[in-house]
mmCIF file of C-alpha atoms in Angstrom:
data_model
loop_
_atom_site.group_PDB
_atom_site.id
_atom_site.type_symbol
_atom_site.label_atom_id
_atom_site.label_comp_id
_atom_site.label_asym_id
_atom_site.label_seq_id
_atom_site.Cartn_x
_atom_site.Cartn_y
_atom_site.Cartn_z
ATOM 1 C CA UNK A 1 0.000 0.000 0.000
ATOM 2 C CA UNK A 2 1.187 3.325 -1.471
ATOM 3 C CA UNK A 3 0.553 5.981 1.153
ATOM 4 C CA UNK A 4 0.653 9.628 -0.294
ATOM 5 C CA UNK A 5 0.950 13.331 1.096
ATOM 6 C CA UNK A 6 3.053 12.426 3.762
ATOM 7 C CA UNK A 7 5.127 14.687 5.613
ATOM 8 C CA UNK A 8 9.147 14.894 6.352
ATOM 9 C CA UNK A 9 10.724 14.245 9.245
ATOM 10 C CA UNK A 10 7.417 12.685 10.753
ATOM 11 C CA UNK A 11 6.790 9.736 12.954
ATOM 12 C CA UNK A 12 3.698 7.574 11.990
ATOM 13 C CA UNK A 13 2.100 5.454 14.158
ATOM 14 C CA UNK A 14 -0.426 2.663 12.328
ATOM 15 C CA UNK A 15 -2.143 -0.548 13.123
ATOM 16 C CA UNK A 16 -3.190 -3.547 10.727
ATOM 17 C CA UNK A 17 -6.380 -5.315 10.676
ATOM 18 C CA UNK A 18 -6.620 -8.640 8.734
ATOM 19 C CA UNK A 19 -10.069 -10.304 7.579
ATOM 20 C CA UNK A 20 -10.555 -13.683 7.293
ATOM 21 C CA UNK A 21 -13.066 -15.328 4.488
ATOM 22 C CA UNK A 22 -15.609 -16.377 7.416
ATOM 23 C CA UNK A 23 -15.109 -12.823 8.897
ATOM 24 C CA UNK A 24 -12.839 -13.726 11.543
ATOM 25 C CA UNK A 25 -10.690 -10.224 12.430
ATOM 26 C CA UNK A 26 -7.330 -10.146 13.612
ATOM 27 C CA UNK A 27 -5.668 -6.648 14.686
ATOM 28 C CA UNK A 28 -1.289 -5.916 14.832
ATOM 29 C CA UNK A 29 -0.215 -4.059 18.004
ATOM 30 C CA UNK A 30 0.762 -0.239 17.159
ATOM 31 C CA UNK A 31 3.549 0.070 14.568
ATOM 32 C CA UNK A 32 5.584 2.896 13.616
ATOM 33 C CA UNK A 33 7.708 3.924 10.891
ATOM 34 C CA UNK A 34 9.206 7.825 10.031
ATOM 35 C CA UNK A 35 9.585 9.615 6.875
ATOM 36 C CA UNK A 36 12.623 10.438 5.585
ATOM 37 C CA UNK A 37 14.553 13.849 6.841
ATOM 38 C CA UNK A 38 14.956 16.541 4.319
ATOM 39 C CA UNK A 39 18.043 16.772 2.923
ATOM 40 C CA UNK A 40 20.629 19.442 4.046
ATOM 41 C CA UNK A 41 18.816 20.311 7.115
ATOM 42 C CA UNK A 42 18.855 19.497 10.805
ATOM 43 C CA UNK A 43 18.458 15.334 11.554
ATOM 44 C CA UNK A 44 14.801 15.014 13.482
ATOM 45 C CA UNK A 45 15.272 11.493 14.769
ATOM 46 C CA UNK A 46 12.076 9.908 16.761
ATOM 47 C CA UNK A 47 12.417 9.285 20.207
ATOM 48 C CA UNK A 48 12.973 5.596 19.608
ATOM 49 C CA UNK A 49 15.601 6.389 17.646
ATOM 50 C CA UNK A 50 19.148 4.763 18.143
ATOM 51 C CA UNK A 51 22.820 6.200 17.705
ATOM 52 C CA UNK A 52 25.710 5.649 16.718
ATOM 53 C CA UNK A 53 28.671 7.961 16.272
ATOM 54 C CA UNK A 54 32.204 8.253 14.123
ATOM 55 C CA UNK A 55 30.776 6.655 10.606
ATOM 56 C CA UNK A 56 33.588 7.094 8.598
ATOM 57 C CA UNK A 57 34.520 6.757 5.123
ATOM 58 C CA UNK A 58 38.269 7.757 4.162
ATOM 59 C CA UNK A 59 41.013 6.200 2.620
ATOM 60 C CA UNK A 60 42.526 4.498 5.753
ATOM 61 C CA UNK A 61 39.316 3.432 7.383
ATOM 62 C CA UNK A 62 36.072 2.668 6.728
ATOM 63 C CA UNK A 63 32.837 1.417 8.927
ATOM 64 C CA UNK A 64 30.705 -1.466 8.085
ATOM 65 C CA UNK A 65 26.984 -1.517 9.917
ATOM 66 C CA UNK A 66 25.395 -4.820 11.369
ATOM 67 C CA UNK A 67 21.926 -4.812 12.175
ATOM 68 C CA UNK A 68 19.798 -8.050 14.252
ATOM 69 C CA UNK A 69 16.346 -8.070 13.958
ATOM 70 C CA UNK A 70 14.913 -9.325 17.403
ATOM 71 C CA UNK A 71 11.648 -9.648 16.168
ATOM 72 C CA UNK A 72 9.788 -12.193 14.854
ATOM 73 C CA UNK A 73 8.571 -9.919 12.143
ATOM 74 C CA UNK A 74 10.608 -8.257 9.408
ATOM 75 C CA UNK A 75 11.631 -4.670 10.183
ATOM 76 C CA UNK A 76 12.210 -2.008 8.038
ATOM 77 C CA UNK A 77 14.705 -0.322 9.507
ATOM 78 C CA UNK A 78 15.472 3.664 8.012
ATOM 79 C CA UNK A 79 19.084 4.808 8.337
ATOM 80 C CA UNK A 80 19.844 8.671 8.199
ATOM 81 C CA UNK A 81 23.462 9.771 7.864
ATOM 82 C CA UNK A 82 24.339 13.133 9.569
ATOM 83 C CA UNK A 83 27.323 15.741 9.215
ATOM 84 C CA UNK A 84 29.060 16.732 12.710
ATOM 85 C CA UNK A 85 26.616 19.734 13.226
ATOM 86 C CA UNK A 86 24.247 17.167 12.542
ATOM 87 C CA UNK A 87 23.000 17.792 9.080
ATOM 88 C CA UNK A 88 21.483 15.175 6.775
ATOM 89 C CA UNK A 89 23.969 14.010 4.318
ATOM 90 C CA UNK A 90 21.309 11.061 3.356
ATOM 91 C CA UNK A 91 19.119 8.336 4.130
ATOM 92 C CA UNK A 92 17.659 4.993 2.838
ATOM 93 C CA UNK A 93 15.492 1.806 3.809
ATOM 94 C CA UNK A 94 17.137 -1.369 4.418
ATOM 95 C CA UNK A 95 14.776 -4.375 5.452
ATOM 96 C CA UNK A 96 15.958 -7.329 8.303
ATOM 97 C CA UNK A 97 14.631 -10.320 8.059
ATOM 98 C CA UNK A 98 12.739 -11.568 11.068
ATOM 99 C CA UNK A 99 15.308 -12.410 14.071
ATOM 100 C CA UNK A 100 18.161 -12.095 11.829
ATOM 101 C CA UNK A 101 21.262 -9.935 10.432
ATOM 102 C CA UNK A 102 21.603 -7.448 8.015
ATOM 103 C CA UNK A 103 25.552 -6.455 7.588
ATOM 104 C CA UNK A 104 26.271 -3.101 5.284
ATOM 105 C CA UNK A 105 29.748 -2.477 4.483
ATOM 106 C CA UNK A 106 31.156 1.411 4.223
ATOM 107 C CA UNK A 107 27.737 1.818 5.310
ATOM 108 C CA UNK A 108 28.762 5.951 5.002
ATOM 109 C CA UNK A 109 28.629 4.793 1.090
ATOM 110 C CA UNK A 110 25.757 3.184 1.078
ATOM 111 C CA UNK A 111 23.932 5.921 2.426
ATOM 112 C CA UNK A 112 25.494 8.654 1.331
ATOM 113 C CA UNK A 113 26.044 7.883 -2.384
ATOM 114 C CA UNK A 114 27.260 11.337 -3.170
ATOM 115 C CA UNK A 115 30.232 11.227 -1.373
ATOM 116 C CA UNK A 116 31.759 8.972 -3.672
ATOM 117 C CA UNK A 117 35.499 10.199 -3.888
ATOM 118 C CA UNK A 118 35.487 12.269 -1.130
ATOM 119 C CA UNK A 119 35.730 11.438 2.972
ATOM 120 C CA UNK A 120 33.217 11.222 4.866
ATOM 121 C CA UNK A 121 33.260 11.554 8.496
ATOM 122 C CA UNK A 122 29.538 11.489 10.309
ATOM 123 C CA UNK A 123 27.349 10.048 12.846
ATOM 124 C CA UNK A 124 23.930 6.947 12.696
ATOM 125 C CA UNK A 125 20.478 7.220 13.406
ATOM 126 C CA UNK A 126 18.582 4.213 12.958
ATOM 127 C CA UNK A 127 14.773 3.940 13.060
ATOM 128 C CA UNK A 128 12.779 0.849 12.753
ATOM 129 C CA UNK A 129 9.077 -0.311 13.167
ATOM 130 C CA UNK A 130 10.111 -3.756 14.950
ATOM 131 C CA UNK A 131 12.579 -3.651 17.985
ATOM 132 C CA UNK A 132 16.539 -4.043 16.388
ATOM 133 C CA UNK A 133 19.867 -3.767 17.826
ATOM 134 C CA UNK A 134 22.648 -2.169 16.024
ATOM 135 C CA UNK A 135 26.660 -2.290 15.727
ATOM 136 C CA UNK A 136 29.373 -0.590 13.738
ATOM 137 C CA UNK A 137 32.523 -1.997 13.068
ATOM 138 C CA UNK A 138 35.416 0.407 12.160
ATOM 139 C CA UNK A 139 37.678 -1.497 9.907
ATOM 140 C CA UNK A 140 41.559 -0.254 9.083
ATOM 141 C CA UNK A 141 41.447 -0.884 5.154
ATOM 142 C CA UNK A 142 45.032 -1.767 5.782
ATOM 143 C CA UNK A 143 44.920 -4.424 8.402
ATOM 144 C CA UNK A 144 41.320 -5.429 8.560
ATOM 145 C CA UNK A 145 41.485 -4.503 11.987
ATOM 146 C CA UNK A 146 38.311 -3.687 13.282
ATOM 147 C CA UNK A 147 37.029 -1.569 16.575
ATOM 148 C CA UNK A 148 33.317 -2.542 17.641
ATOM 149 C CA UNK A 149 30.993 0.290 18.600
ATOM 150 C CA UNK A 150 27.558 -0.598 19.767
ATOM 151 C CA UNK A 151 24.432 2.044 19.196
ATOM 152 C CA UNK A 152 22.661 3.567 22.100
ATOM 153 C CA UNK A 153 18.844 4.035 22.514
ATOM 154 C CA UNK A 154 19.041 5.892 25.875
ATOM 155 C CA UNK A 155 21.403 8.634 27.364
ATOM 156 C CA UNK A 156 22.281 9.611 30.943
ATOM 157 C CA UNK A 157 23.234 13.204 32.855
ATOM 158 C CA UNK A 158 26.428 11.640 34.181
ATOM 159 C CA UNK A 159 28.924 9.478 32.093
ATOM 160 C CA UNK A 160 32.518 8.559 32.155
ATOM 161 C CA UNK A 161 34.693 7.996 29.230
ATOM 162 C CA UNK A 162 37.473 4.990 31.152
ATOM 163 C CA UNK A 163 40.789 6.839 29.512
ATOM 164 C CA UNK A 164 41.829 9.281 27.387
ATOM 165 C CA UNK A 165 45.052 10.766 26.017
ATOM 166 C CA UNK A 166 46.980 13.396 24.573
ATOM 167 C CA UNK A 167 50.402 12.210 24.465
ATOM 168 C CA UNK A 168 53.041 11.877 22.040
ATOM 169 C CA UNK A 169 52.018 8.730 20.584
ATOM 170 C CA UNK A 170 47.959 8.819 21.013
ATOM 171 C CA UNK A 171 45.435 11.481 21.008
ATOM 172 C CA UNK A 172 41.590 11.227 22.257
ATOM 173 C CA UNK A 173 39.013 12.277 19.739
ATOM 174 C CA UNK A 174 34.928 12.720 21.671
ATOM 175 C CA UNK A 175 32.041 12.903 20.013
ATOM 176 C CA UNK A 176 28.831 13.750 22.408
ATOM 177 C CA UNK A 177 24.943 13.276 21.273
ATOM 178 C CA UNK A 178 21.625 14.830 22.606
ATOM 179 C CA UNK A 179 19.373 12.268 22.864
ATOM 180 C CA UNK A 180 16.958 14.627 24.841
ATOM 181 C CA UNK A 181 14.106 16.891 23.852
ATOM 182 C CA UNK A 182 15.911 20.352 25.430
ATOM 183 C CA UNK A 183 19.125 22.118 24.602
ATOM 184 C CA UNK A 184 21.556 20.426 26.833
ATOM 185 C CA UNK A 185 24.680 22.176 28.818
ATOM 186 C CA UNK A 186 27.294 19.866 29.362
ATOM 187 C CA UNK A 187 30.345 20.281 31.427
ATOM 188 C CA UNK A 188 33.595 18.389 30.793
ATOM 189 C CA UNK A 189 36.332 17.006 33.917
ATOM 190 C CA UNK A 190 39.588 15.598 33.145
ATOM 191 C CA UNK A 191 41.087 13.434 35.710
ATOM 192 C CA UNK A 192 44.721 11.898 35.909
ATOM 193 C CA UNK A 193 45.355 8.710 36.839
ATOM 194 C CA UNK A 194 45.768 9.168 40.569
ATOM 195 C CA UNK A 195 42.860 11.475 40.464
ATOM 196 C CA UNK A 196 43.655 14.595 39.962
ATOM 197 C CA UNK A 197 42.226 17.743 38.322
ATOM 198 C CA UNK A 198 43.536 18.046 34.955
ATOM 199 C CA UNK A 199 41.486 20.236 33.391
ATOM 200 C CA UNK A 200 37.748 21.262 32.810
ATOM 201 C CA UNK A 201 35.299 23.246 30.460
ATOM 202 C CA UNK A 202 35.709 26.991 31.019
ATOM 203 C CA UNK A 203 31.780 27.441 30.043
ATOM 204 C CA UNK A 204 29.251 24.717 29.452
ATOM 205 C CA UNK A 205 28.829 23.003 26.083
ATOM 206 C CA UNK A 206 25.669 23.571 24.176
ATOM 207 C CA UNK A 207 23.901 20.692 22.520
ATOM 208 C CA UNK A 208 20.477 21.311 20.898
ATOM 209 C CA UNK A 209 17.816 18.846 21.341
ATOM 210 C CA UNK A 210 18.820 15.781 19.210
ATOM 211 C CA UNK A 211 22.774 17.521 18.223
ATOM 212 C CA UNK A 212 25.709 16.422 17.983
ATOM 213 C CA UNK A 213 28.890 17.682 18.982
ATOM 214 C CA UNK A 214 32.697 16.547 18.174
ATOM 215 C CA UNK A 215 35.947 17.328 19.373
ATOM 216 C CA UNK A 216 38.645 16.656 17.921
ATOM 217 C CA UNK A 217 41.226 16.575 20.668
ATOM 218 C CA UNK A 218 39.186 16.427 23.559
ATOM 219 C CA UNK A 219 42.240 16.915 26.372
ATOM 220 C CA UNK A 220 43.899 19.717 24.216
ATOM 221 C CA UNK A 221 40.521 21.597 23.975
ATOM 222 C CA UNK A 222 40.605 21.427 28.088
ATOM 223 C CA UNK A 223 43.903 22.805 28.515
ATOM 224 C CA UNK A 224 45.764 19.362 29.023
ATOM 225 C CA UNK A 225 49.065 18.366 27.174
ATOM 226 C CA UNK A 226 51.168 15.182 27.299
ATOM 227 C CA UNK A 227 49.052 13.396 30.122
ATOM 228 C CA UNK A 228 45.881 10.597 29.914
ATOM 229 C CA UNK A 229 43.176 9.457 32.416
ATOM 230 C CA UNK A 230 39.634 9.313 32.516
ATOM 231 C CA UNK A 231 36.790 12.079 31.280
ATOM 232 C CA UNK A 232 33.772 13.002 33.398
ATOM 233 C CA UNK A 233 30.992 14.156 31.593
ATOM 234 C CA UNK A 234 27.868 15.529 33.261
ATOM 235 C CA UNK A 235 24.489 17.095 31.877
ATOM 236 C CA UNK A 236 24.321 20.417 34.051
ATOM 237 C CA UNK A 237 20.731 20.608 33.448
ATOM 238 C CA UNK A 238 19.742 16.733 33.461
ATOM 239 C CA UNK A 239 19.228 16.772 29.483
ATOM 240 C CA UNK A 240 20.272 12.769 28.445
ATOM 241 C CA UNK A 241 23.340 12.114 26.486
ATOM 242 C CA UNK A 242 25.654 9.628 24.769
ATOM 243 C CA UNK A 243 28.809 10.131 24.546
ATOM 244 C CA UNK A 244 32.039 7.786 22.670
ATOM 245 C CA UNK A 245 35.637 8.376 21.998
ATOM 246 C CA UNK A 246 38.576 7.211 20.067
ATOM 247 C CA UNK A 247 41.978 6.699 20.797
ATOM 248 C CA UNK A 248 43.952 6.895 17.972
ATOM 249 C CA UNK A 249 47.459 6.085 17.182
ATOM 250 C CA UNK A 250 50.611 8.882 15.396
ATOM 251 C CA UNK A 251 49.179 6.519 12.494
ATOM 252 C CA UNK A 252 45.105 6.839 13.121
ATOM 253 C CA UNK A 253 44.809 3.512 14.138
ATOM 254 C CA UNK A 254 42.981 2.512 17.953
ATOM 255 C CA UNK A 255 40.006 2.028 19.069
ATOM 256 C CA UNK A 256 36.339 3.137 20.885
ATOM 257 C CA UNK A 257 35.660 4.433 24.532
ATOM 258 C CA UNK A 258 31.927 4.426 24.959
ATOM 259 C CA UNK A 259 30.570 6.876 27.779
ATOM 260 C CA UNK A 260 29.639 3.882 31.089
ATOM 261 C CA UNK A 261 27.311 5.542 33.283
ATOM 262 C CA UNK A 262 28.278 6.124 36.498
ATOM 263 C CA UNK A 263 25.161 3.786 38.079
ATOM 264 C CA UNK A 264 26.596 0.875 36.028
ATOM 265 C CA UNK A 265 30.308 1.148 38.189
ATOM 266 C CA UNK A 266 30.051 -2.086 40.785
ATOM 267 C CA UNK A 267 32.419 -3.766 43.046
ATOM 268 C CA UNK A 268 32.824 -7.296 41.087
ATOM 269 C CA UNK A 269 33.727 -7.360 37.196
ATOM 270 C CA UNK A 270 34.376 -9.927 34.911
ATOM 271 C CA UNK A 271 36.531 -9.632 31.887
ATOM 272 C CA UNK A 272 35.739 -12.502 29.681
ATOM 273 C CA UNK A 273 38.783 -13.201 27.697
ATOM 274 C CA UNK A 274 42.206 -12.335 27.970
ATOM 275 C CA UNK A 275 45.518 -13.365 26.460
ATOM 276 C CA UNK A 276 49.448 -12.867 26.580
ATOM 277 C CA UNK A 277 51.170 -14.146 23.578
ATOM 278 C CA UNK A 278 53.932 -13.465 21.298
ATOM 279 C CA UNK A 279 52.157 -11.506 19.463
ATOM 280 C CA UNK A 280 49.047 -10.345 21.033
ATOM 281 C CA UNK A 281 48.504 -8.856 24.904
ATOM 282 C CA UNK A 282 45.696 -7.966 27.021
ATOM 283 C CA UNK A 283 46.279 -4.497 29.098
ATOM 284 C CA UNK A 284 43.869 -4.048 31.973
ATOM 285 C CA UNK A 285 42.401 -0.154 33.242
ATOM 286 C CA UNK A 286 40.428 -0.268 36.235
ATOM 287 C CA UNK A 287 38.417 3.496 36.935
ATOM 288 C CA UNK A 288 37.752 4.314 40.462
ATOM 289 C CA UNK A 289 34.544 6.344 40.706
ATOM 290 C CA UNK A 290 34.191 7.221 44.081
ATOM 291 C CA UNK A 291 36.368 9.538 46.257
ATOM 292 C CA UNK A 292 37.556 6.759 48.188
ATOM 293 C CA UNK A 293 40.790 4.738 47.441
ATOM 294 C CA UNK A 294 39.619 1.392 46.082
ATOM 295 C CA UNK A 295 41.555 -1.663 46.969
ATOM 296 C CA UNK A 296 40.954 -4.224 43.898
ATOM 297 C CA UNK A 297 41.859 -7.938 43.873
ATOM 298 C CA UNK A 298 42.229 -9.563 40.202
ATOM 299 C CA UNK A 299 42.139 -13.097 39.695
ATOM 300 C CA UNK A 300 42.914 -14.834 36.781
ATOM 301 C CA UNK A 301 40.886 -18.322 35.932
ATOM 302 C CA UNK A 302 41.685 -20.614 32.955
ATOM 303 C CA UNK A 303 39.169 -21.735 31.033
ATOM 304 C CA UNK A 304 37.829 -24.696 33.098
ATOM 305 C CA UNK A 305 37.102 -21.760 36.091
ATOM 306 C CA UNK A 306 40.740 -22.512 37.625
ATOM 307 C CA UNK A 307 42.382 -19.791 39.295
ATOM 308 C CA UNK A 308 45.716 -19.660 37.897
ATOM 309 C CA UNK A 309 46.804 -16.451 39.926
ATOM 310 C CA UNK A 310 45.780 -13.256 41.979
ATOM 311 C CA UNK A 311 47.153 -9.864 42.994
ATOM 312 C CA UNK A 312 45.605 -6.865 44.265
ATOM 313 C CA UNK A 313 46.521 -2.935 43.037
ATOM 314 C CA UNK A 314 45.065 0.335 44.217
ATOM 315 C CA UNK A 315 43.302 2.911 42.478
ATOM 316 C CA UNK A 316 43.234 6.590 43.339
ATOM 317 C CA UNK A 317 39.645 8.855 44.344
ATOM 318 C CA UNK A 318 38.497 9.275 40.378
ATOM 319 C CA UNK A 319 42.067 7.940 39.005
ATOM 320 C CA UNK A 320 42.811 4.976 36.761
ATOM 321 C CA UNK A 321 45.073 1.925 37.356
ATOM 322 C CA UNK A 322 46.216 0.619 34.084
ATOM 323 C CA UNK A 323 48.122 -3.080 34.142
ATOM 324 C CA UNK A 324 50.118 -4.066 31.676
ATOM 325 C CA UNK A 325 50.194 -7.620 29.593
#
């Protein structure tokens, strides 16, 4: 069914009714799908809208898109690409198969098909009428390395981005989303590793109501030079937001930070996999979020639940404890 006269930028809420030869009826639960945003002008994603920042298209990296239906119903799922100030570069329609995976390489591409030659650096909205989960996977053209990045439905006031740097051999990129319905005002804390004030916002941030903001050195724009530990962010006025950033290499290479709510910190963690080869290492940061030293134990298991070893370190009021291998 062809439906006509429809406006942009609009969410549209519908229900099916099905009629059987013997009159039997049979009516959906409510549905929803949005038009497309106009072109050129500010995103206006739906509140059930989900995000996901740094979509990039350049000649050392590009980001490939996986989508899982968890429905049993196929979803049409609408993806709108946005500029940093968070202008539409494009949009299309992709459908998912019921409870399974859709995967869209340079997914910046796809959408955006007239930024073929040129780079492309952006951020995700997805929008679909069944319920979906979404993941980007940054991929070094010249390694295949990738760096996951999960979407995010739902912001917070107060988030914490584990470690960031501005050193000689990385830098810290940030890239913060408004995923409420009011201008947000966001201040910025940088932290060192045994807790200390680094640095801080001289005025709060202003994000309008579904915006996007990106720095590009996010310790150098607070003042901080040749030092790394963890970023507070908090919403001054309680307006949600997301927030993810990238530690990148002399060379651009590294990987994703997402912004961890402070309510999610807890006293017992579990790291799922690690290894210490030749050629590959596992290096552990622990934050401490309270203003109370935090005495932590790690244990190591093998993979029968064996504990192989133990030691315990200390972490600083709002510093970072990074092991090594």
């Amino acid at each position: 069914t062809q439906l006509n006269s429809l406006t942009a930028s609009t969410l549209y809420r519908y229900k099916l009714t099905a009629i059987d030869p013997s009159n039997n009826r049979v009516t959906s639960g409510v549905l929803m799908f949005k038009t497309s945003d106009r072109l050129s002008q500010s995103a206006r994603p739906s509140p059930e809208a989900i995000f996901i920042p740094s979509i990039v298209e350049k000649g050392r990296f590009r980001t490939n898109l996986g989508i899982n239906n968890i429905s049993k119903s196929q979803a049409n799922v609408s993806l709108t690409l946005v500029d940093a100030e968070g202008m539409v570069l494009g949009g299309k329609t992709v459908q998912v198969e019921a409870e399974g995976l859709e995967q869209i390489n340079s997914v910046a591409r796809f959408v955006f098909e007239d930024g073929v030659g040129s780079d492309i650096d952006g951020n995700l909205y997805l929008e679909s009428d069944q319920p979906i989960s979404a993941w980007a996977s940054q991929i070094d053209n010249s390694t295949n390395d990738p760096s996951l990045l999960l979407s995010k439905r739902n912001g917070s006031t107060r988030l914490l981005i584990p470690s960031s740097a501005n050193i000689g051999t990385f830098t810290s990129s940030l890239v913060l989303m408004n995923v409420g319905f009011t201008t947000a005002q966001v201040g910025l804390k940088a932290y060192g590793t045994l807790g200390e004030l680094l640095g801080q916002s001289s005025a709060p941030l202003t994000i309008a109501p579904n915006g996007v903001m990106s720095i590009e050195n996010v310790l150098e724009s607070l003042g901080v030079a040749n030092n790394y530990g963890p970023i507070e962010i908090t919403s001054l006025n309680n307006v949600p937001v997301i927030a993810s950033s990238r530690v990148s290499s002399a060379t651009r290479t590294g990987g994703f930070f997402e912004g961890l709510r402070y309510s999610d910190a807890s006293q017992t963690q579990t790291i799922a996999h690690v290894v210490d080869s030749s050629e590959i290492r596992t290096n552990l940061g622990i934050n401490n979020v309270t203003d109370l030293t935090a005495t932590v134990t790690i244990r190591l298991f093998d993979n029968n639940g064996t504990q192989l070893a133990s030691t315990s370190v200390s972490v600083a009021p709002r510093g970072l404890t990074q092991v090594n291998g």
